[in-house]
CSV table of C-alpha atoms in Angstrom, one decimal:
chain,number,residue,atom,x,y,z
A,1,MET,CA,0.2,0.0,0.0
A,2,THR,CA,1.6,3.9,-1.1
A,3,THR,CA,1.1,6.3,1.2
A,4,ASP,CA,-0.7,9.2,0.0
A,5,LEU,CA,1.3,12.2,-0.4
A,6,ASN,CA,-1.1,14.9,-0.4
A,7,PRO,CA,-4.0,13.6,1.7
A,8,TYR,CA,-6.0,16.5,2.1
A,9,ARG,CA,-6.1,17.5,-1.6
A,10,ASP,CA,-9.8,17.7,-1.6
A,11,VAL,CA,-10.4,19.6,1.9
A,12,ASP,CA,-11.2,23.4,0.4
A,13,LEU,CA,-10.1,26.1,2.2
A,14,ARG,CA,-10.8,28.7,-0.4
A,15,PRO,CA,-13.8,30.1,1.5
A,16,LEU,CA,-11.7,31.0,4.5
A,17,ARG,CA,-8.8,32.4,2.5
A,18,SER,CA,-10.8,34.7,0.4
A,19,ARG,CA,-12.5,36.3,3.7
A,20,LEU,CA,-8.9,36.6,5.1
A,21,ALA,CA,-7.7,37.8,1.7
A,22,GLY,CA,-10.6,40.6,1.6
A,23,TRP,CA,-10.2,41.7,5.3
A,24,SER,CA,-8.3,44.7,6.0
A,25,GLY,CA,-6.7,43.5,9.2
A,26,SER,CA,-4.4,41.2,7.4
A,27,GLU,CA,-2.6,43.9,5.8
A,28,SER,CA,-0.1,44.4,8.2
A,29,THR,CA,1.1,40.7,8.4
A,30,LEU,CA,1.5,40.3,4.8
A,31,LEU,CA,5.3,40.5,3.0
A,32,ASP,CA,6.0,40.8,-0.7
A,33,THR,CA,8.8,39.1,-2.1
A,34,ALA,CA,11.8,41.1,-0.9
A,35,LYS,CA,10.4,40.9,3.1
A,36,LEU,CA,10.2,37.1,2.6
A,37,ALA,CA,13.4,36.5,1.5
A,38,ASN,CA,14.9,39.0,3.7
A,39,LEU,CA,12.8,37.2,6.7
A,40,ALA,CA,14.5,33.6,5.6
A,41,GLN,CA,17.7,34.6,6.1
A,42,LYS,CA,17.2,36.1,9.2
A,43,LEU,CA,15.8,33.0,10.4
A,44,GLY,CA,18.9,30.8,8.9
A,45,LEU,CA,16.7,29.1,6.2
A,46,GLY,CA,19.8,29.9,3.6
A,47,HIS,CA,19.8,32.5,1.2
A,48,PHE,CA,17.2,33.7,-0.9
A,49,ASN,CA,16.5,37.5,-2.9
A,50,GLU,CA,13.7,39.0,-4.0
A,51,ALA,CA,13.9,37.1,-7.6
A,52,ASP,CA,14.1,33.8,-5.7
A,53,ILE,CA,10.8,34.4,-3.9
A,54,HIS,CA,9.2,35.8,-6.9
A,55,ALA,CA,10.2,32.4,-9.0
A,56,LEU,CA,9.3,30.1,-6.4
A,57,TRP,CA,6.0,31.6,-6.7
A,58,ARG,CA,5.7,32.0,-10.6
A,59,ILE,CA,6.0,28.0,-10.7
A,60,GLY,CA,4.1,27.3,-7.8
A,61,LEU,CA,6.0,25.9,-5.1
A,62,VAL,CA,5.3,29.0,-2.7
A,63,ARG,CA,1.8,29.9,-3.3
A,64,ALA,CA,1.1,33.5,-2.1
A,65,ASP,CA,-1.9,34.4,0.1
A,66,VAL,CA,-2.8,37.7,-1.5
A,67,THR,CA,-2.0,38.6,-5.0
A,68,THR,CA,-2.6,42.4,-6.3
A,69,ALA,CA,-3.4,43.9,-9.9
A,70,GLN,CA,-3.5,47.6,-10.9
A,71,ALA,CA,-6.8,46.1,-13.1
A,72,PRO,CA,-9.1,43.2,-13.4
A,73,ALA,CA,-7.3,40.4,-14.8
A,74,HIS,CA,-7.9,36.9,-15.7
A,75,VAL,CA,-5.0,34.3,-14.3
A,76,PRO,CA,-5.7,30.7,-14.2
A,77,GLY,CA,-5.6,29.6,-10.7
A,78,LEU,CA,-6.1,33.0,-9.1
A,79,GLU,CA,-9.4,33.4,-8.3
A,80,PRO,CA,-10.9,37.1,-7.6
A,81,VAL,CA,-11.6,38.1,-4.1
A,82,GLN,CA,-14.1,40.8,-2.8
A,83,SER,CA,-12.1,43.9,-1.7
A,84,ALA,CA,-13.0,47.1,-0.7
A,85,PHE,CA,-9.1,47.8,-1.9
A,86,GLU,CA,-7.2,47.1,-4.9
A,87,VAL,CA,-8.1,43.9,-7.4
A,88,ARG,CA,-7.8,41.3,-5.2
A,89,PHE,CA,-7.1,37.2,-6.1
A,90,ILE,CA,-6.3,34.3,-3.6
A,91,ASP,CA,-3.6,31.6,-5.5
A,92,VAL,CA,-4.8,28.0,-6.0
A,93,ARG,CA,-2.3,27.1,-8.2
A,94,LYS,CA,-0.6,23.8,-8.4
A,95,PRO,CA,2.8,23.1,-8.4
A,96,LYS,CA,4.4,23.2,-11.9
A,97,ALA,CA,6.3,20.6,-13.1
A,98,ARG,CA,9.5,21.1,-15.2
A,99,PRO,CA,8.9,21.3,-19.1
A,100,ILE,CA,10.8,18.1,-21.0
A,101,GLY,CA,14.4,18.9,-21.8
A,102,MET,CA,14.4,22.3,-20.5
A,103,PRO,CA,17.4,23.5,-17.9
A,104,SER,CA,14.9,25.6,-16.1
A,105,PHE,CA,11.3,25.7,-14.1
A,106,LEU,CA,10.7,28.6,-15.3
A,107,PRO,CA,9.3,29.5,-19.0
A,108,LYS,CA,10.6,31.6,-21.4
A,109,GLY,CA,9.0,34.8,-22.2
A,110,GLU,CA,6.6,36.6,-20.2
A,111,THR,CA,3.7,35.7,-18.4
A,112,ALA,CA,0.1,36.7,-17.0
A,113,GLU,CA,1.7,36.1,-13.8
A,114,ASP,CA,4.1,39.4,-14.6
A,115,ALA,CA,1.5,41.7,-14.1
A,116,LEU,CA,0.8,40.9,-10.6
A,117,THR,CA,2.2,41.5,-7.1
A,118,PRO,CA,2.3,38.4,-4.5
A,119,HIS,CA,2.2,39.0,-1.1
A,120,PHE,CA,2.7,36.0,1.2
A,121,HIS,CA,2.1,35.7,5.0
A,122,PRO,CA,5.0,34.5,7.5
A,123,TYR,CA,4.6,31.3,8.0
A,124,ARG,CA,5.1,30.5,4.0
A,125,ILE,CA,8.3,30.3,5.8
A,126,PHE,CA,7.9,26.3,6.0
A,127,LEU,CA,7.6,26.1,2.4
A,128,LEU,CA,11.4,27.4,2.0
A,129,HIS,CA,12.5,25.3,4.9
A,130,HIS,CA,11.4,22.4,2.2
A,131,VAL,CA,13.1,24.0,-0.3
A,132,VAL,CA,16.1,23.8,1.1
A,133,ARG,CA,16.0,20.6,2.5
A,134,THR,CA,15.0,18.7,-0.6
A,135,LEU,CA,16.7,21.0,-3.4
A,136,ARG,CA,19.8,21.7,-1.9
A,137,ILE,CA,22.7,20.5,-3.5
A,138,SER,CA,25.8,20.3,-1.1
A,139,THR,CA,29.4,18.2,-0.1
A,140,SER,CA,31.3,17.5,2.9
A,141,ASN,CA,33.5,20.5,4.1
A,142,THR,CA,36.3,18.7,3.5
A,143,GLN,CA,35.5,17.0,-0.3
A,144,TYR,CA,37.8,19.5,-1.6
A,145,LEU,CA,40.8,19.2,0.3
A,146,LEU,CA,40.4,15.4,0.0
A,147,TRP,CA,39.9,14.5,-3.0
A,148,THR,CA,39.1,17.7,-5.8
A,149,PRO,CA,37.7,15.3,-8.2
A,150,GLY,CA,35.1,13.8,-5.9
A,151,VAL,CA,33.0,17.7,-6.0
A,152,HIS,CA,31.8,16.5,-9.6
A,153,SER,CA,30.8,13.3,-9.0
A,154,VAL,CA,28.9,14.0,-5.7
A,155,VAL,CA,27.4,16.7,-7.6
A,156,GLU,CA,26.4,14.5,-10.4
A,157,LYS,CA,25.1,12.2,-8.1
A,158,GLN,CA,22.6,14.8,-6.3
A,159,LEU,CA,21.8,16.2,-9.8
A,160,CYS,CA,20.5,13.1,-10.8
A,161,GLY,CA,18.5,12.5,-7.7
A,162,LEU,CA,17.0,16.1,-8.0
A,163,ASN,CA,16.0,15.5,-12.0
A,164,HIS,CA,14.5,12.1,-10.9
A,165,TRP,CA,12.5,13.4,-7.6
A,166,THR,CA,11.1,16.9,-9.2
A,167,GLU,CA,9.9,15.2,-12.8
A,168,SER,CA,8.0,12.6,-10.0
A,169,LYS,CA,4.2,13.5,-9.4
A,170,ASP,CA,5.1,12.9,-5.5
A,171,PHE,CA,7.2,16.1,-6.1
A,172,LEU,CA,4.4,18.0,-7.0
A,173,ASP,CA,1.9,16.3,-4.3
A,174,ARG,CA,4.4,17.1,-1.8
A,175,PHE,CA,4.4,20.8,-2.0
A,176,ASP,CA,0.8,21.1,-2.9
A,177,HIS,CA,0.6,19.1,0.5
A,178,TRP,CA,2.6,21.6,2.6
A,179,ASN,CA,1.0,24.5,0.4
A,180,TRP,CA,-2.4,23.2,2.3
A,181,ALA,CA,-0.5,22.6,5.5
A,182,CYS,CA,0.2,26.4,5.3
A,183,GLU,CA,-3.3,27.8,4.9
A,184,LEU,CA,-4.9,25.6,7.3
A,185,ALA,CA,-2.6,27.2,9.9
A,186,ILE,CA,-3.0,30.4,8.3
A,187,VAL,CA,-6.6,30.6,8.6
A,188,CYS,CA,-6.4,29.5,12.1
A,189,GLU,CA,-4.4,32.1,13.2
A,190,PRO,CA,-7.0,35.1,13.6
A,191,VAL,CA,-8.5,33.2,16.7
A,192,ARG,CA,-5.9,34.5,18.1
A,193,TRP,CA,-6.8,37.4,17.7
A,194,THR,CA,-10.1,37.1,18.4
A,195,ARG,CA,-11.7,38.5,22.0
A,196,ARG,CA,-13.8,36.0,24.0
A,197,GLU,CA,-15.7,38.6,25.5
A,198,PHE,CA,-18.1,39.7,22.5
A,199,ASP,CA,-17.9,43.4,21.5
A,200,ASN,CA,-20.8,44.4,19.2
A,201,GLU,CA,-19.5,48.1,18.8
A,202,ASP,CA,-16.1,47.0,17.7
A,203,PRO,CA,-16.1,46.0,13.8
A,204,GLU,CA,-13.1,44.4,13.9
A,205,GLN,CA,-14.1,42.2,16.7
A,206,LEU,CA,-17.4,41.8,14.9
A,207,TRP,CA,-15.7,40.4,12.0
A,208,LEU,CA,-13.8,38.4,13.9
A,209,GLN,CA,-16.5,36.8,15.4
A,210,GLU,CA,-18.3,36.0,12.5
A,211,TYR,CA,-15.1,34.7,10.7
A,212,GLY,CA,-14.9,32.5,13.7
A,213,LEU,CA,-18.4,30.6,12.9
A,214,LYS,CA,-17.1,30.2,8.8
A,215,LEU,CA,-13.7,28.2,10.6
A,216,GLN,CA,-15.7,26.4,13.1
A,217,SER,CA,-17.7,24.9,10.7
A,218,GLN,CA,-14.7,24.1,8.1
A,219,LEU,CA,-12.7,22.5,11.0
A,220,ARG,CA,-15.9,20.3,11.8
A,221,THR,CA,-15.3,18.4,8.3
A,222,LEU,CA,-11.6,18.1,8.8
A,223,PRO,CA,-10.7,14.6,8.6
A,224,GLU,CA,-9.9,13.1,11.7
A,225,ASP,CA,-6.3,13.1,11.2
A,226,ALA,CA,-5.4,16.0,9.7
A,227,VAL,CA,-4.7,18.0,12.7
A,228,PRO,CA,-2.5,16.0,14.2
A,229,SER,CA,-0.6,14.9,11.1
A,230,ILE,CA,-0.5,18.6,10.1
A,231,ARG,CA,0.7,20.1,13.5
A,232,GLN,CA,3.0,17.2,14.1
A,233,ALA,CA,4.8,18.2,10.8
A,234,PHE,CA,5.1,21.5,12.2
A,235,ALA,CA,6.9,20.0,15.5
A,236,LEU,CA,9.3,17.6,13.8
A,237,ALA,CA,10.2,20.4,11.5
A,238,ALA,CA,10.8,22.6,14.5
A,239,ALA,CA,13.3,20.0,15.9
A,240,GLU,CA,15.0,19.4,12.6
A,241,LEU,CA,15.8,23.2,12.4
A,242,ASP,CA,16.8,23.1,16.4
A,243,PRO,CA,17.0,20.5,18.9
A,244,ASN,CA,16.9,22.3,22.4
A,245,SER,CA,13.5,21.6,23.3
A,246,GLU,CA,13.3,22.9,26.9
A,247,LEU,CA,15.1,26.2,25.3
A,248,GLN,CA,11.9,26.5,23.3
A,249,THR,CA,9.7,25.6,25.9
A,250,LEU,CA,11.5,28.8,27.8
A,251,LEU,CA,11.4,31.2,24.6
A,252,ARG,CA,7.7,30.6,23.8
A,253,LEU,CA,6.9,31.8,27.3
A,254,MET,CA,7.8,35.0,26.0
A,255,LYS,CA,5.4,37.8,24.3
A,256,ARG,CA,4.7,37.2,21.1
A,257,PHE,CA,6.0,40.0,19.7
A,258,GLU,CA,9.2,39.8,21.6
A,259,ARG,CA,9.6,36.0,20.2
A,260,ASP,CA,9.1,37.1,16.6
A,261,ARG,CA,12.4,38.9,16.9
A,262,ILE,CA,14.5,36.3,17.7
A,263,GLU,CA,16.7,35.3,14.7
A,264,GLY,CA,18.8,32.0,13.3
A,265,ARG,CA,17.4,28.6,13.3
A,266,ILE,CA,15.5,28.7,16.7
A,267,GLY,CA,14.1,31.5,15.5
A,268,ALA,CA,12.1,29.9,12.6
A,269,ALA,CA,11.8,27.0,15.3
A,270,MET,CA,9.9,29.2,16.8
A,271,ARG,CA,7.8,30.6,14.2
A,272,LEU,CA,6.7,26.8,13.0
A,273,LEU,CA,5.8,26.1,16.6
A,274,ASP,CA,3.4,28.7,16.4
A,275,MET,CA,2.2,27.4,13.3
A,276,ALA,CA,1.4,24.4,15.2
A,277,GLU,CA,-0.3,26.6,18.2
A,278,SER,CA,-2.6,28.8,15.6
A,279,ILE,CA,-4.2,25.4,14.9
A,280,ARG,CA,-4.8,24.1,18.0
A,281,ARG,CA,-6.1,27.5,19.9
A,282,ALA,CA,-8.6,27.4,16.7
A,283,VAL,CA,-10.1,24.0,17.5
A,284,GLU,CA,-9.6,23.4,21.4
A,285,ARG,CA,-11.8,27.2,20.8
A,286,HIS,CA,-14.0,25.9,18.2
A,287,LEU,CA,-14.3,22.0,18.9
A,288,SER,CA,-14.2,22.5,22.8
A,289,VAL,CA,-11.7,20.1,23.5
A,290,GLN,CA,-8.0,19.9,24.3
A,291,LEU,CA,-5.0,19.0,22.6
A,292,PRO,CA,-1.5,18.1,23.3
A,293,GLU,CA,0.7,21.4,23.3
A,294,GLU,CA,3.5,21.5,21.2
A,295,ASP,CA,6.3,20.5,23.0
A,296,GLU,CA,4.4,17.1,23.4
A,297,ILE,CA,4.0,16.2,19.7
A,298,GLY,CA,7.7,16.7,18.7
A,299,PRO,CA,10.4,14.2,18.8
A,300,ARG,CA,10.2,14.1,22.0
A,301,VAL,CA,8.6,11.4,24.5
A,302,TRP,CA,6.9,12.3,27.8
A,303,MET,CA,5.7,9.4,30.5
A,304,VAL,CA,2.7,10.2,32.3
A,305,GLY,CA,3.0,13.5,34.8
A,306,ALA,CA,6.2,13.9,33.6
A,307,ARG,CA,5.5,17.7,32.3
A,308,LYS,CA,3.8,18.4,35.8
A,309,VAL,CA,7.1,17.6,37.5
A,310,LEU,CA,9.3,19.3,35.2
A,311,TYR,CA,7.2,22.6,34.7
A,312,GLY,CA,4.9,22.8,38.0
A,313,THR,CA,2.0,22.2,35.7
A,314,SER,CA,0.8,19.9,32.9
A,315,ARG,CA,-0.2,22.7,30.6
A,316,VAL,CA,2.3,25.3,30.2
A,317,PHE,CA,1.4,27.6,28.1
A,318,ASP,CA,-2.0,28.1,29.6
A,319,ALA,CA,-0.2,28.7,33.0
A,320,ALA,CA,0.4,31.7,34.9
A,321,PRO,CA,3.8,32.8,35.6
A,322,SER,CA,3.7,32.1,39.0
A,323,VAL,CA,3.0,28.3,38.2
A,324,LEU,CA,6.2,28.1,36.5
A,325,ARG,CA,8.3,29.5,38.8
A,326,ASP,CA,10.2,26.0,39.9
A,327,PHE,CA,10.7,25.9,35.4
A,328,LEU,CA,12.1,29.0,35.4
A,329,GLY,CA,14.2,28.5,38.6
A,330,SER,CA,15.9,25.7,37.0
A,331,PHE,CA,17.5,27.7,34.4
A,332,GLY,CA,18.4,30.5,37.3
A,333,LEU,CA,15.7,32.9,35.6
A,334,ASP,CA,13.5,33.1,38.8
A,335,GLY,CA,15.0,35.8,41.3
A,336,GLY,CA,11.6,35.6,43.4
A,337,VAL,CA,11.1,34.8,46.6
A,338,LYS,CA,10.9,31.3,46.7
A,339,ALA,CA,10.8,30.5,50.8
A,340,ARG,CA,10.2,32.6,54.0
A,341,CYS,CA,11.6,32.0,57.3
A,342,TYR,CA,9.4,32.6,60.5
A,343,VAL,CA,11.8,33.2,63.1
A,344,GLU,CA,10.7,34.4,66.7
A,345,GLY,CA,13.3,37.5,68.0
A,346,GLN,CA,16.4,38.7,67.0
A,347,THR,CA,19.0,36.2,68.0
A,348,GLU,CA,17.2,33.3,65.5
A,349,LEU,CA,17.1,36.1,63.0
A,350,GLY,CA,20.8,37.3,63.3
A,351,ALA,CA,22.0,33.6,63.3
A,352,LEU,CA,19.8,32.5,60.5
A,353,ARG,CA,21.1,35.6,58.3
A,354,HIS,CA,24.0,35.0,59.2
A,355,VAL,CA,23.7,31.0,57.7
A,356,LEU,CA,22.0,32.0,54.5
A,357,GLY,CA,24.2,35.0,53.8
A,358,SER,CA,22.8,37.3,50.9
A,359,THR,CA,19.8,36.0,48.9
A,360,SER,CA,16.8,37.4,47.6
A,361,GLN,CA,14.9,33.9,47.5
A,362,CYS,CA,15.1,33.2,51.3
A,363,VAL,CA,13.9,35.7,53.5
A,364,VAL,CA,13.7,35.9,57.0
A,365,VAL,CA,11.2,37.9,59.2
A,366,ASN,CA,10.9,38.4,62.5
A,367,LEU,CA,8.0,38.0,64.7
A,368,SER,CA,9.1,39.5,67.7
A,369,GLY,CA,6.4,37.3,69.3
A,370,SER,CA,3.1,38.0,67.6
A,371,VAL,CA,2.5,34.4,66.6
A,372,VAL,CA,-1.2,34.5,68.2
A,373,GLU,CA,-3.5,37.1,67.4
A,374,ARG,CA,-3.2,38.9,70.5
A,375,GLY,CA,-4.8,42.3,70.2
A,376,GLY,CA,-4.8,42.2,66.6
A,377,ARG,CA,-0.7,41.9,65.9
A,378,GLY,CA,-1.0,38.2,65.0
A,379,LEU,CA,-2.9,39.3,62.0
A,380,ALA,CA,-0.7,40.2,60.0
A,381,PHE,CA,1.6,36.6,60.5
A,382,ALA,CA,-1.5,34.9,59.4
A,383,THR,CA,-1.8,37.2,56.1
A,384,SER,CA,1.7,36.4,55.1
A,385,LEU,CA,1.2,32.9,55.0
A,386,ALA,CA,-1.7,32.7,53.4
A,387,ALA,CA,0.0,35.0,50.6
A,388,ASP,CA,2.5,32.5,50.6
A,389,LYS,CA,0.6,29.6,50.0
A,390,ALA,CA,-1.2,31.6,47.2
A,391,SER,CA,2.0,32.8,45.6
A,392,GLY,CA,3.6,29.1,45.8
A,393,THR,CA,6.2,30.3,48.7
A,394,PHE,CA,7.5,28.0,51.1
A,395,SER,CA,6.7,29.2,54.7
A,396,PHE,CA,9.4,27.8,57.2
A,397,ILE,CA,8.6,28.6,60.7
A,398,MET,CA,11.2,27.9,63.2
A,399,LEU,CA,10.0,29.2,66.8
A,400,ASP,CA,10.4,28.3,71.1
A,401,ALA,CA,8.0,25.9,72.0
A,402,ASP,CA,8.1,27.2,75.7
A,403,ARG,CA,4.4,29.1,75.0
A,404,ALA,CA,1.5,26.7,74.9
A,405,ASP,CA,-0.2,29.2,73.1
A,406,VAL,CA,2.2,29.4,70.0
A,407,VAL,CA,2.8,25.6,69.9
A,408,ARG,CA,-1.6,25.6,70.1
A,409,THR,CA,-1.9,28.1,67.2
A,410,LEU,CA,0.7,26.5,65.0
A,411,ARG,CA,-0.7,23.0,65.2
A,412,GLN,CA,-4.6,24.2,64.3
A,413,ALA,CA,-2.8,26.3,61.5
A,414,ALA,CA,-0.8,23.0,60.2
A,415,SER,CA,-3.9,21.4,60.8
A,416,LYS,CA,-6.4,23.3,59.1
A,417,GLU,CA,-3.5,23.4,56.0
A,418,THR,CA,-3.9,27.7,55.8
A,419,PHE,CA,-0.3,28.0,54.9
A,420,HIS,CA,2.1,25.8,52.8
A,421,GLY,CA,5.6,24.7,54.6
A,422,ALA,CA,6.7,23.6,57.7
A,423,PHE,CA,7.4,24.3,61.4
A,424,LEU,CA,10.1,23.7,63.7
A,425,LEU,CA,9.4,23.9,67.7
A,426,SER,CA,12.6,24.1,69.8
A,427,ASN,CA,12.5,22.5,72.9
A,428,PRO,CA,14.1,23.5,75.1
A,429,ASP,CA,15.3,26.7,73.7
A,430,PHE,CA,17.5,26.8,70.4
A,431,GLU,CA,20.6,28.6,72.7
A,432,MET,CA,19.9,26.5,75.2
A,433,ASP,CA,19.4,23.3,73.4
A,434,ASN,CA,23.0,23.9,71.1
A,435,PHE,CA,25.2,25.7,72.9
A,436,ALA,CA,27.2,25.1,77.0
A,437,ILE,CA,27.0,28.2,79.1
A,438,PRO,CA,30.7,28.4,78.3
A,439,GLU,CA,30.0,28.7,74.6
A,440,LEU,CA,27.4,31.8,75.9
A,441,ASN,CA,29.7,33.1,77.7
A,442,ARG,CA,32.6,33.5,75.2
A,443,PRO,CA,31.2,36.7,73.4
A,444,GLY,CA,30.5,38.6,76.4
A,445,PHE,CA,27.4,40.6,77.0
A,446,ASP,CA,26.3,42.5,80.1
A,447,GLY,CA,24.0,39.7,82.0
A,448,GLY,CA,23.3,41.6,85.0
A,449,SER,CA,24.8,40.8,88.2
A,450,ASN,CA,28.0,39.0,86.4
A,451,SER,CA,28.7,41.5,84.0
A,452,GLY,CA,28.2,38.4,81.3
A,453,GLU,CA,29.0,35.6,83.0
A,454,TRP,CA,27.5,33.1,84.3
A,455,SER,CA,27.8,29.7,86.3
A,456,HIS,CA,25.5,26.6,85.8
A,457,GLU,CA,24.1,26.9,89.2
A,458,GLU,CA,22.4,30.5,87.9
A,459,VAL,CA,21.2,29.4,84.6
A,460,PRO,CA,17.7,28.8,86.1
A,461,GLU,CA,17.6,32.4,87.3
A,462,VAL,CA,19.6,33.8,84.3
A,463,PHE,CA,17.1,32.4,82.1
A,464,PRO,CA,13.7,32.1,83.3
A,465,ARG,CA,12.4,31.5,80.3
A,466,GLY,CA,14.7,30.1,77.9
A,467,ALA,CA,16.9,32.1,75.5
A,468,ARG,CA,14.5,35.5,75.9
A,469,ALA,CA,16.6,36.6,78.3
A,470,CYS,CA,19.3,36.5,76.0
A,471,ARG,CA,17.4,38.9,74.0
A,472,ALA,CA,16.8,41.4,76.5
A,473,HIS,CA,20.1,41.3,78.1
A,474,GLY,CA,21.0,42.9,74.8
A,475,ALA,CA,22.3,39.5,72.8
A,476,GLY,CA,23.5,41.7,69.3
A,477,ALA,CA,24.7,40.6,66.3
A,478,SER,CA,28.2,39.9,66.8
A,479,TRP,CA,26.7,37.3,69.5
A,480,ARG,CA,24.3,35.9,67.0
A,481,ALA,CA,27.0,35.3,64.3
A,482,PRO,CA,29.0,32.7,66.9
A,483,VAL,CA,25.3,31.2,67.7
A,484,ALA,CA,24.6,30.5,63.9
A,485,VAL,CA,28.1,28.6,63.6
A,486,GLY,CA,28.7,27.3,67.1
A,487,GLY,CA,25.7,24.9,67.8
A,488,HIS,CA,26.5,21.0,68.3
A,489,ARG,CA,24.0,19.4,70.5
A,490,GLY,CA,20.3,19.8,69.4
A,491,HIS,CA,18.1,19.3,66.3
A,492,CYS,CA,18.2,22.9,65.8
A,493,ARG,CA,21.8,22.6,63.8
A,494,HIS,CA,21.5,25.7,61.7
A,495,ASP,CA,25.3,25.6,60.3
A,496,ARG,CA,23.4,22.8,58.2
A,497,LEU,CA,21.0,25.1,56.8
A,498,ARG,CA,21.7,27.1,53.5
A,499,ALA,CA,19.6,29.0,51.3
A,500,ALA,CA,19.4,26.1,48.6
A,501,ASP,CA,18.5,23.5,51.2
A,502,ILE,CA,15.1,26.0,52.0
A,503,ALA,CA,14.8,26.7,48.5
A,504,HIS,CA,14.4,22.9,47.9
A,505,LEU,CA,11.7,22.7,50.2
A,506,GLY,CA,9.7,24.8,48.2
A,507,GLN,CA,10.0,23.2,45.3
A,508,ALA,CA,9.8,19.9,46.7
A,509,ALA,CA,7.0,20.9,48.2
């Protein structure tokens, strides 16, 4: 059984193409031969000039989307379009075979097309990609150096293959099919300009709404395999031009205007993936189905649930930026807060800041005892935890456990899942559990009658409520830094805590 190289030849897109050709909104997107040649070069598709594009159009390998003339004309394969502007046509010609025995595809002398001016949608670069891919003649980079006569034999062999290919029906069918694939993406693109809220006072939106109904009818009549096969063809061509799939996903999160400024082969890949997205958006909107996104239909194979692990969501290009923070963070591009550490008092604040160092992704907040909502002071803390959860920020709470009201408040919040993160209650206090009395004495500070020196017998009196007495007696930043790096006993080993560790907790959660 032979494969049909032009399977959708009977699917008629002419009515939609005619409507687009007569619409004033399409003016800004169309390119003349010089601009299309320049775009192809900018995207790294090869060397094209204005004469090359015009020749490809004359022989039908690249169909025009709008053709204009100074006066009405009758040209086979060009159908007139109703327009308030100049005389317009749509190009429905089939690719032309080379005249037998002729050295060129172009006919000699003047033709009817000479009086017309073709204009092209930027999506026609898909045709130029295939022109380069199927009609290129080349040798290896070292052929000339290693064996110069071999250049002639290589070129002769390639010429023989090209003659056979271009004289076949397969050649004409494939270029006709690739033109049709472009046209399907082109007629679907206006959906991306159509607002979901109906505005009967905006003439352009009225036109787009009416056009959408026509497009919906057309999409319902497409063969079942048409949309997936055409979209996959675009995605595979994009991967052939540039294999950096994750970089492509990252770039496609940019605004479309900025994305269209990307040059080189990766810029061409962006355009082809954009064509696949235009079809997806139209089908999802008008047929109320959900299609795989563009990174799912190329050569890359996805396991179930893998996209959610990598991106944080299974629908990347519809997700809010906050949902994609971990994916952006894997490239080092997310400088926002990923974890917020809440401590109670200056001692833990100074110690944790010393260990974490300078980072914008982990923020330390001093609660100063306002955990429980007493006189409204704790409301800010509760609001902050809720805001952390809403923004995907990991909340890490480190407090002393010597107050029952604190423990009760935090356990209730955890059981009700009103915050996203973890909490650590130190019992005994952080300082008392991690340091011996001589270590606390070593930095020296004014602790009362002993001028900063205590014996083991004096500890219960000097520290009646644990480490809070240290704060009351003026433990400064110079004291907290040694505290941060000197702990050695208890479970609060903050010398092992780093900004990356806390940020990792936020990602894993």
